[in-house]
XYZ file of C-alpha atoms in Angstrom:
608
model
C -16.751 -15.824 -13.807
C -14.860 -19.084 -13.424
C -13.887 -20.534 -16.810
C -15.751 -23.870 -16.853
C -14.989 -24.559 -20.497
C -11.220 -24.698 -20.381
C -9.654 -26.276 -23.380
C -8.003 -29.651 -22.900
C -4.604 -28.006 -23.443
C -5.207 -25.392 -20.717
C -6.532 -27.974 -18.292
C -3.485 -30.153 -18.866
C -1.235 -27.123 -18.390
C -2.887 -26.399 -15.053
C -2.431 -29.999 -13.981
C 1.228 -29.944 -14.995
C 2.156 -26.969 -12.863
C -0.097 -28.156 -10.032
C 2.200 -31.123 -9.529
C 4.713 -28.737 -8.007
C 2.406 -28.313 -4.995
C 1.480 -31.920 -4.459
C 3.675 -32.453 -1.408
C 2.365 -29.880 1.017
C -0.232 -27.382 2.136
C -0.129 -23.840 0.748
C 1.352 -21.326 3.171
C 2.851 -23.910 5.555
C 6.623 -23.989 5.943
C 8.141 -27.122 4.436
C 10.836 -29.311 5.947
C 14.216 -29.142 4.148
C 13.541 -32.483 2.467
C 10.104 -31.427 1.242
C 11.454 -28.063 0.123
C 14.207 -29.828 -1.825
C 11.647 -32.031 -3.590
C 9.521 -28.999 -4.403
C 12.542 -27.195 -5.822
C 13.339 -30.221 -7.977
C 9.863 -30.028 -9.490
C 10.112 -26.265 -9.994
C 13.516 -26.676 -11.606
C 11.993 -29.119 -14.056
C 9.494 -26.424 -15.029
C 12.384 -23.978 -15.472
C 14.257 -26.504 -17.627
C 11.382 -26.422 -20.103
C 11.537 -22.633 -20.391
C 13.368 -20.753 -23.109
C 15.686 -17.932 -22.096
C 13.033 -15.519 -23.336
C 10.448 -17.126 -21.064
C 12.762 -17.011 -18.057
C 13.433 -13.302 -18.550
C 9.725 -12.629 -18.874
C 8.966 -14.375 -15.560
C 10.802 -11.604 -13.711
C 8.828 -8.636 -15.057
C 5.742 -7.111 -13.417
C 4.449 -4.406 -15.783
C 1.372 -2.209 -15.753
C -1.221 -2.172 -18.526
C -4.414 -0.323 -19.378
C -7.967 -1.607 -19.307
C -10.576 -3.554 -17.366
C -10.386 -6.644 -19.589
C -7.501 -8.927 -20.543
C -8.669 -9.315 -24.128
C -11.273 -6.658 -24.904
C -10.500 -3.342 -23.191
C -12.040 -0.137 -24.493
C -10.676 1.324 -27.712
C -9.205 4.165 -25.652
C -7.295 1.703 -23.468
C -6.231 -0.354 -26.477
C -4.747 2.771 -28.020
C -2.892 3.592 -24.802
C -1.526 0.050 -24.589
C -0.397 0.208 -28.203
C 1.274 3.558 -27.725
C 3.116 2.686 -24.507
C 3.459 -1.115 -24.536
C 3.417 -1.990 -28.225
C 0.374 -4.281 -27.883
C -3.362 -3.705 -27.599
C -4.185 -5.924 -24.597
C -2.549 -7.432 -21.556
C -3.099 -10.878 -23.073
C -0.952 -9.807 -26.022
C 1.615 -8.325 -23.593
C 1.894 -11.646 -21.745
C 2.270 -13.556 -25.011
C 4.865 -11.179 -26.457
C 7.161 -10.989 -23.422
C 6.286 -14.208 -21.508
C 5.295 -11.976 -18.580
C 5.311 -13.634 -15.147
C 3.165 -11.119 -13.292
C 1.221 -7.876 -13.649
C 0.193 -5.087 -11.297
C -3.251 -3.510 -11.037
C -3.857 0.178 -10.416
C -6.959 2.233 -9.852
C -7.768 5.282 -11.903
C -5.004 6.041 -14.335
C -4.674 2.484 -15.752
C -8.416 1.799 -15.558
C -7.860 -1.734 -14.234
C -10.348 -1.530 -11.372
C -14.090 -0.915 -11.378
C -15.749 -3.404 -9.034
C -14.995 -6.814 -7.508
C -16.630 -8.965 -10.180
C -14.846 -7.069 -12.946
C -11.492 -7.474 -11.157
C -12.047 -11.214 -10.847
C -12.937 -11.433 -14.545
C -9.763 -9.522 -15.388
C -7.697 -11.867 -13.226
C -9.166 -14.903 -14.948
C -8.349 -13.373 -18.322
C -4.762 -12.764 -17.248
C -4.474 -16.377 -16.125
C -5.893 -17.716 -19.393
C -3.234 -15.751 -21.259
C -0.478 -17.025 -18.950
C -1.562 -20.661 -19.295
C -1.503 -20.295 -23.089
C 2.270 -19.651 -23.064
C 4.597 -22.364 -24.455
C 5.583 -23.157 -20.871
C 2.307 -22.523 -19.038
C 2.808 -20.931 -15.620
C 0.095 -18.914 -13.846
C 0.600 -15.190 -13.421
C 1.425 -13.629 -10.048
C -1.010 -10.703 -9.983
C -0.046 -7.916 -7.586
C -1.355 -4.652 -6.189
C -0.544 -1.815 -3.743
C -3.408 -2.229 -1.272
C -1.896 -0.699 1.866
C -5.247 0.762 3.000
C -5.652 4.194 4.480
C -4.311 6.804 2.088
C -2.772 4.292 -0.334
C -5.535 1.997 -1.540
C -6.410 0.730 -5.023
C -9.653 -1.209 -4.567
C -12.374 0.925 -3.063
C -15.967 0.277 -4.039
C -17.217 -3.101 -2.924
C -14.161 -4.102 -0.901
C -13.684 -3.680 2.835
C -11.878 -0.447 3.678
C -9.468 -0.750 6.598
C -7.447 1.743 8.645
C -4.012 2.530 7.242
C -0.658 1.887 8.856
C -0.323 4.936 11.122
C -3.890 4.495 12.329
C -3.110 0.878 13.211
C 0.047 2.121 14.907
C -2.142 4.389 17.032
C -4.281 1.388 17.931
C -1.130 -0.373 19.190
C -2.718 -3.787 18.679
C -0.745 -6.368 16.702
C -3.897 -8.485 16.834
C -5.855 -5.759 15.015
C -3.037 -5.358 12.488
C -3.015 -9.098 11.874
C -6.807 -9.153 11.499
C -6.670 -6.255 9.036
C -4.056 -8.112 6.991
C -6.111 -11.300 7.049
C -9.292 -9.530 5.930
C -7.504 -7.679 3.149
C -5.626 -10.786 2.055
C -8.752 -12.926 2.005
C -10.523 -10.425 -0.238
C -7.521 -9.990 -2.534
C -7.166 -13.753 -2.952
C -10.848 -14.019 -3.881
C -10.152 -11.476 -6.645
C -7.208 -13.470 -8.005
C -4.569 -11.131 -6.545
C -1.829 -13.101 -4.790
C 0.867 -10.520 -4.032
C 0.287 -7.317 -2.095
C 3.010 -4.707 -1.834
C 2.357 -4.137 1.850
C 3.067 -3.570 4.682
C 5.265 -0.482 4.833
C 8.198 -1.242 7.144
C 9.662 2.270 7.085
C 9.992 4.106 10.401
C 8.654 7.648 9.945
C 11.074 9.743 11.965
C 10.768 12.826 9.730
C 7.395 14.627 10.130
C 7.974 16.319 6.755
C 8.523 13.031 4.927
C 6.711 13.611 1.611
C 6.350 9.979 0.557
C 5.965 7.752 3.646
C 4.436 9.724 6.527
C 1.075 8.158 7.556
C 1.865 5.102 5.408
C 4.233 4.126 8.255
C 3.094 2.492 11.495
C 5.022 5.088 13.462
C 8.326 6.418 14.727
C 9.311 3.681 17.190
C 11.285 1.014 15.359
C 10.385 -1.886 17.609
C 6.691 -0.983 17.703
C 6.723 -0.706 13.906
C 8.396 -4.116 13.752
C 5.637 -5.725 15.819
C 2.956 -4.299 13.549
C 4.818 -5.270 10.381
C 5.237 -8.845 11.591
C 1.550 -9.030 12.485
C 0.424 -7.792 9.072
C 2.784 -10.149 7.275
C 1.244 -13.036 9.197
C -2.293 -11.871 8.432
C -1.739 -11.520 4.701
C 0.176 -14.740 4.281
C -2.242 -16.866 6.282
C -4.848 -15.677 3.774
C -2.740 -17.008 0.894
C -1.386 -13.659 -0.300
C 2.331 -12.899 -0.425
C 3.183 -9.894 1.738
C 5.970 -7.469 0.833
C 7.830 -5.408 3.437
C 8.982 -2.102 1.960
C 11.125 -0.052 1.289
C 14.486 -1.631 2.126
C 16.814 -0.446 3.641
C 14.395 2.198 4.988
C 12.623 5.269 3.581
C 11.361 6.862 6.778
C 13.881 9.656 7.260
C 13.888 11.598 4.018
C 12.590 14.970 2.947
C 12.684 13.993 -0.726
C 10.311 11.838 -2.743
C 12.053 9.027 -4.656
C 9.395 9.329 -7.364
C 10.974 12.625 -8.385
C 14.562 12.488 -7.109
C 17.229 10.360 -5.452
C 17.009 10.800 -1.672
C 20.057 10.337 0.547
C 19.666 8.736 3.982
C 22.398 10.139 6.212
C 22.005 7.642 9.063
C 25.199 6.147 10.407
C 25.497 2.371 10.406
C 24.591 2.364 14.092
C 21.546 4.561 13.453
C 20.457 2.301 10.614
C 20.703 -0.746 12.872
C 18.690 1.020 15.573
C 16.112 2.939 13.502
C 15.646 1.309 10.099
C 16.595 -2.351 10.392
C 14.316 -3.664 13.191
C 11.055 -3.773 11.169
C 12.774 -5.631 8.318
C 14.322 -8.076 10.757
C 10.865 -8.604 12.262
C 9.351 -9.160 8.819
C 12.014 -11.742 7.960
C 11.540 -13.485 11.293
C 7.814 -13.732 10.550
C 8.547 -15.391 7.189
C 7.784 -12.501 4.837
C 7.600 -13.703 1.235
C 9.022 -10.622 -0.469
C 10.834 -7.388 0.310
C 10.772 -4.270 -1.863
C 13.845 -2.140 -2.443
C 14.081 1.634 -2.083
C 15.439 4.016 -4.715
C 17.681 5.955 -2.351
C 21.306 6.215 -1.328
C 22.572 5.069 2.071
C 26.281 5.944 2.168
C 26.754 4.201 5.523
C 25.757 0.906 3.869
C 27.208 1.524 0.402
C 29.378 4.542 -0.449
C 29.081 3.916 -4.217
C 26.284 6.503 -4.591
C 24.102 3.972 -6.369
C 20.501 3.628 -5.189
C 19.851 0.619 -2.948
C 17.872 -1.037 -5.750
C 21.081 -1.272 -7.799
C 23.491 -2.008 -4.942
C 24.931 -5.553 -4.568
C 26.400 -4.433 -1.253
C 22.951 -3.609 0.138
C 20.846 -6.352 -1.469
C 23.270 -9.274 -1.409
C 25.584 -8.150 1.376
C 23.136 -6.710 3.891
C 19.672 -8.061 3.043
C 20.620 -11.587 2.019
C 23.955 -11.944 3.817
C 23.488 -10.162 7.152
C 19.709 -10.356 7.562
C 19.427 -13.828 6.022
C 16.541 -13.125 3.657
C 16.136 -15.732 0.916
C 12.717 -14.735 -0.416
C 11.834 -12.633 -3.423
C 13.442 -9.214 -3.700
C 11.227 -6.927 -5.764
C 12.316 -3.529 -7.005
C 10.252 -0.465 -6.347
C 8.735 0.867 -9.565
C 11.450 1.270 -12.181
C 9.747 4.298 -13.684
C 10.624 6.376 -10.603
C 13.232 9.067 -11.013
C 15.207 7.866 -8.010
C 16.452 4.814 -9.945
C 16.790 6.532 -13.330
C 19.146 9.371 -12.387
C 22.380 7.617 -13.356
C 21.527 4.860 -15.855
C 19.330 4.336 -18.900
C 16.109 2.358 -18.850
C 17.804 -0.560 -20.631
C 20.519 -0.792 -17.962
C 18.488 -0.270 -14.787
C 16.793 -3.721 -14.809
C 20.111 -5.400 -15.681
C 21.868 -3.695 -12.772
C 18.972 -4.506 -10.441
C 19.266 -8.210 -11.262
C 23.034 -8.113 -10.863
C 22.520 -6.433 -7.486
C 20.278 -9.294 -6.339
C 16.701 -8.348 -7.247
C 14.278 -10.997 -8.525
C 11.144 -9.161 -9.645
C 11.378 -6.086 -11.864
C 8.388 -3.883 -11.147
C 6.782 -1.376 -13.493
C 9.524 -0.624 -16.058
C 8.809 2.635 -17.919
C 9.218 0.841 -21.256
C 8.665 -2.911 -21.086
C 10.248 -3.519 -24.501
C 13.425 -1.635 -23.664
C 13.703 -3.264 -20.237
C 12.971 -6.805 -21.446
C 15.405 -6.640 -24.351
C 18.036 -5.057 -22.109
C 17.915 -8.035 -19.738
C 17.706 -10.547 -22.583
C 20.803 -9.026 -24.215
C 22.667 -9.152 -20.898
C 21.885 -12.865 -20.550
C 22.865 -13.652 -24.112
C 26.148 -11.765 -23.747
C 26.994 -13.539 -20.485
C 26.835 -10.369 -18.365
C 24.066 -12.127 -16.459
C 24.642 -15.865 -16.379
C 21.783 -18.239 -16.994
C 22.421 -19.731 -13.567
C 21.865 -16.294 -12.034
C 18.695 -15.902 -14.087
C 17.467 -19.312 -12.932
C 17.967 -18.320 -9.272
C 15.460 -15.498 -9.607
C 13.008 -17.531 -11.666
C 13.122 -20.252 -8.998
C 12.325 -17.732 -6.264
C 9.382 -16.393 -8.266
C 8.063 -19.915 -8.860
C 8.431 -20.734 -5.169
C 6.237 -17.733 -4.436
C 3.655 -18.836 -6.978
C 3.682 -22.318 -5.485
C 3.342 -21.033 -1.916
C 0.374 -18.804 -2.740
C -1.483 -21.704 -4.329
C -1.196 -20.664 -7.957
C 0.415 -23.965 -8.912
C -2.096 -25.988 -6.922
C -4.922 -26.864 -9.281
C -6.684 -24.014 -11.062
C -5.575 -20.386 -10.631
C -9.039 -19.153 -11.583
C -11.480 -17.461 -9.184
C -15.264 -17.679 -9.036
C -18.066 -15.146 -8.818
C -19.543 -17.100 -5.907
C -16.395 -16.631 -3.849
C -16.215 -12.940 -4.757
C -19.802 -12.403 -3.602
C -19.235 -14.379 -0.398
C -15.939 -12.809 0.642
C -15.336 -9.344 -0.786
C -16.875 -6.655 1.401
C -18.458 -9.277 3.649
C -20.538 -7.919 6.508
C -18.270 -9.497 9.107
C -15.235 -7.905 7.489
C -16.857 -4.471 7.529
C -17.890 -4.809 11.159
C -14.360 -5.805 12.137
C -12.914 -2.860 10.192
C -15.253 -0.438 11.975
C -14.291 -1.757 15.412
C -10.583 -1.578 14.570
C -10.973 2.018 13.363
C -12.683 3.010 16.608
C -9.627 1.803 18.510
C -7.320 4.028 16.427
C -8.980 7.475 16.655
C -6.738 9.587 18.894
C -7.859 12.415 21.178
C -5.009 14.917 21.579
C -6.730 17.830 23.390
C -9.925 17.952 25.455
C -10.071 21.134 27.512
C -12.733 21.274 30.201
C -14.408 18.141 28.910
C -15.309 19.651 25.533
C -15.846 16.137 24.232
C -17.898 14.103 23.879
C -20.550 16.432 22.515
C -23.264 17.168 25.051
C -26.842 16.059 24.644
C -27.996 19.567 23.683
C -25.375 20.013 20.979
C -27.428 18.663 18.079
C -26.984 21.332 15.404
C -23.535 20.907 13.887
C -21.499 22.584 11.177
C -18.863 20.411 9.521
C -16.361 22.591 7.698
C -12.789 22.534 6.451
C -10.421 20.657 4.194
C -12.241 18.032 2.148
C -9.873 15.721 0.245
C -11.497 13.224 -2.099
C -11.596 9.574 -1.141
C -8.475 7.731 -2.376
C -10.424 5.616 -4.890
C -13.548 7.705 -5.490
C -13.200 11.398 -6.225
C -16.988 11.810 -6.199
C -16.906 11.377 -2.411
C -15.126 13.975 -0.301
C -14.367 14.305 3.366
C -16.591 17.097 4.664
C -19.948 15.901 3.251
C -19.137 12.289 4.158
C -18.308 13.274 7.733
C -21.502 15.321 7.897
C -23.455 12.293 6.680
C -21.884 10.189 9.436
C -23.128 12.691 12.037
C -26.589 12.785 10.465
C -26.808 9.007 10.804
C -26.046 9.437 14.498
C -29.057 11.765 14.886
C -27.464 15.196 14.500
C -28.805 18.039 12.327
C -25.790 18.856 10.242
C -24.860 21.430 7.654
C -21.521 21.355 5.880
C -19.165 23.590 3.945
C -15.991 22.417 2.261
C -13.369 25.168 2.364
C -10.399 23.204 0.962
C -6.751 23.088 1.967
C -6.137 26.735 1.022
C -9.276 28.678 1.949
C -9.281 32.309 0.855
C -10.707 35.202 2.871
C -14.141 34.988 1.234
C -14.434 31.280 1.963
C -13.351 31.794 5.562
C -15.971 34.552 5.972
C -18.573 32.145 4.599
C -17.540 29.508 7.150
C -17.730 31.989 10.010
C -21.225 33.041 8.930
C -22.294 29.402 8.670
C -21.158 28.786 12.258
C -23.676 31.248 13.672
C -26.579 29.497 15.339
C -24.797 26.129 15.452
C -24.311 24.246 18.714
C -20.806 23.135 17.696
C -18.413 23.233 14.744
C -16.298 20.303 13.592
C -13.420 21.640 11.486
C -11.231 19.302 9.454
C -7.623 20.040 8.509
C -5.247 18.399 6.058
C -1.476 18.993 6.190
C -1.325 22.318 8.006
C 1.973 24.182 7.990
C 3.202 27.587 9.190
C 1.830 29.427 6.151
C -1.450 27.560 5.748
C -4.670 29.570 5.628
C -6.286 26.622 7.386
C -4.802 28.190 10.515
C -6.758 31.366 9.845
C -9.945 29.377 9.341
C -9.584 27.638 12.710
C -8.684 30.891 14.469
C -11.696 32.721 13.056
C -14.017 29.875 14.002
C -12.677 29.894 17.562
C -13.385 33.632 17.737
C -17.106 33.050 17.078
C -17.541 31.598 20.557
C -19.215 28.501 19.130
C -17.562 25.319 20.531
C -14.991 24.064 18.021
C -13.800 20.478 17.577
C -10.727 19.991 15.392
C -10.188 16.777 13.414
C -6.903 16.234 11.549
C -7.880 13.883 8.752
C -4.318 13.047 7.729
C -1.315 14.083 9.807
C -1.181 14.183 13.593
C 1.302 17.044 13.194
C -1.421 19.586 12.278
C -2.195 20.388 15.912
C 1.216 22.022 16.373
C 0.140 24.900 14.122
C -3.345 25.544 15.504
C -2.924 27.226 18.874
C -5.431 26.767 21.669
C -8.144 24.578 20.212
C -10.293 23.160 23.026
C -10.699 19.743 21.410
C -8.527 18.026 18.824
C -8.493 14.535 17.343
C -6.660 12.755 14.551
C -8.030 10.013 12.296
C -4.833 9.435 10.217
C -6.863 9.234 6.993
C -10.234 10.234 5.580
C -11.694 7.030 4.169
C -15.238 6.157 5.211
C -14.246 3.722 7.936
C -11.987 6.273 9.645
C -14.429 9.201 9.314
C -17.283 7.177 10.761
C -15.109 6.076 13.662
C -14.122 9.691 14.368
C -17.792 10.755 14.307
C -18.700 8.044 16.799
C -15.879 9.119 19.095
C -16.851 12.812 18.897
C -20.479 11.887 19.603
C -19.461 9.755 22.578
C -20.852 6.527 21.152
C -17.393 5.043 21.791
C -14.445 6.365 23.742
C -11.138 7.399 22.166
C -8.466 4.736 22.554
C -5.717 5.680 20.093
C -2.246 6.729 21.214
C 0.154 8.766 19.103
C 2.581 6.454 17.260
C 4.819 9.452 16.504
C 5.885 12.481 18.536
C 4.482 15.889 17.622
C 7.058 18.666 17.917
C 6.281 22.287 18.677
C 5.921 24.422 15.567
C 7.889 27.310 17.114
C 10.657 25.067 18.464
C 10.948 21.684 16.707
C 13.547 20.568 19.248
C 10.802 20.479 21.869
C 8.013 17.915 21.943
C 4.436 19.123 22.177
C 2.889 15.646 22.459
C 5.117 12.593 22.947
C 4.725 9.195 21.370
C 2.059 7.378 23.367
C -0.008 10.480 24.125
C -3.739 10.028 23.777
C -6.573 11.034 26.057
C -9.648 9.102 27.089
C -12.974 10.444 28.299
C -12.032 9.302 31.776
C -8.970 11.582 31.930
């Protein structure tokens, strides 16, 4: 795994950049004098860079394949078609790339921990072979919960809204530390988490359970805790999406949302988590592709707004870390300008890292042309390169070798202690909303269970789905369980099948996923209730489902359906542990959204 036969040139390159870290400990804030000396060293590295190399340091593109130099022929063909090269090593060499981002599934970057570490080492070898050798800042979106990239082999942790329900900054910090420790062992030193958006719109199509909740100050406490956890583990955290994406009914992947908050509302609702992140020393902040007329009436998205990035984020909030754009392939940032102009305008607005351009060649040459023409001065370019190098220095990439070892992967990733901690944290997040007449926990005689309902696939493994995995969790607790996945839109025949399957069972556990006023999941629950068999409802995603389900005698929410959350919910239903979660968002009535059905902070215990 670790390259023990580095060439003399590569070893010398590593030693050269390592000198930039010689005056301090990674992750510890430096005094002004020490910081000035570090900057002097980093500026000397910049002075050796060509303009082309400086431009390349700012880009963070995607690529296809599990290997830096020998991906499958299929992935080579995709790279050639979309990136103009066959491998990520060639991409780094061609554009002097400063960082890359890994994805699961569609880019085929992720299979298992050892493979990821091998890939990271290959990326670093390519980066240290550049004319000015600087290690790569490898990044990922590992938020946990619904938005997770590394599944098999790594510790799965509750997502943001689940942690918000747990209300424990200590648990949030521990989750960040565990995740960061495992990412660092894999060679990944920047994680685009945590989400700092305050989810005040239940219909938000893009944030929702990725947010810690609807209370700005509570969200701020959790964001600060996660930032601390990640960064103490040597991984740069990234608070997103500035200036706030929590109150929108439109997805910025497909359109340009408009946030209609007044300036006072923005200060009260959206700003506190970002202020908390900055106060905790967050290394990077990600922009949002949305309009906020109260902050900038120009109708440009925040990503391209000097008023928002330089005026508000840097000027008013005092942030001097790395500003990274949200993905530049999203429609929200492409509605007004071409793909050659978007990265130029983002840099002019104040951004430092340019994430996921739709066409790396077009984007790179657009920025390079802007520098050569004087539209972007070289001094301005150097400012962003310096911030990126500071981040690489802080995360330890410039301190000795950037390579990782198989021994560390085996010791750290998915460690038993990490998994135990994740399970205990998840138990403290499961939220009991309804428990009529002590329906829960299940009684001793209720051993024959039917698990039925919506069965979304695991975020990183579509061979594993919710209903059979939940049934397996009950089986391991000693129950005799049958299961039937009916999906998010069960038809009449499937509902009849579920009703028939309920006969002779001691209890039914029915899962729901994003129920609305027209959902046939409502019919499924109603028909199951009519059987007379005790019914337990588990919302595996949104806490808002309960508003559409009428008089269920028992209802819980797990906030996601990964293994750690499903197992925690099973243990709570079985009474092995008590429910401790509290709603981090209010749930409005379905028939009158102006009225609250369950307020923020609601959550029953078995002692109630």
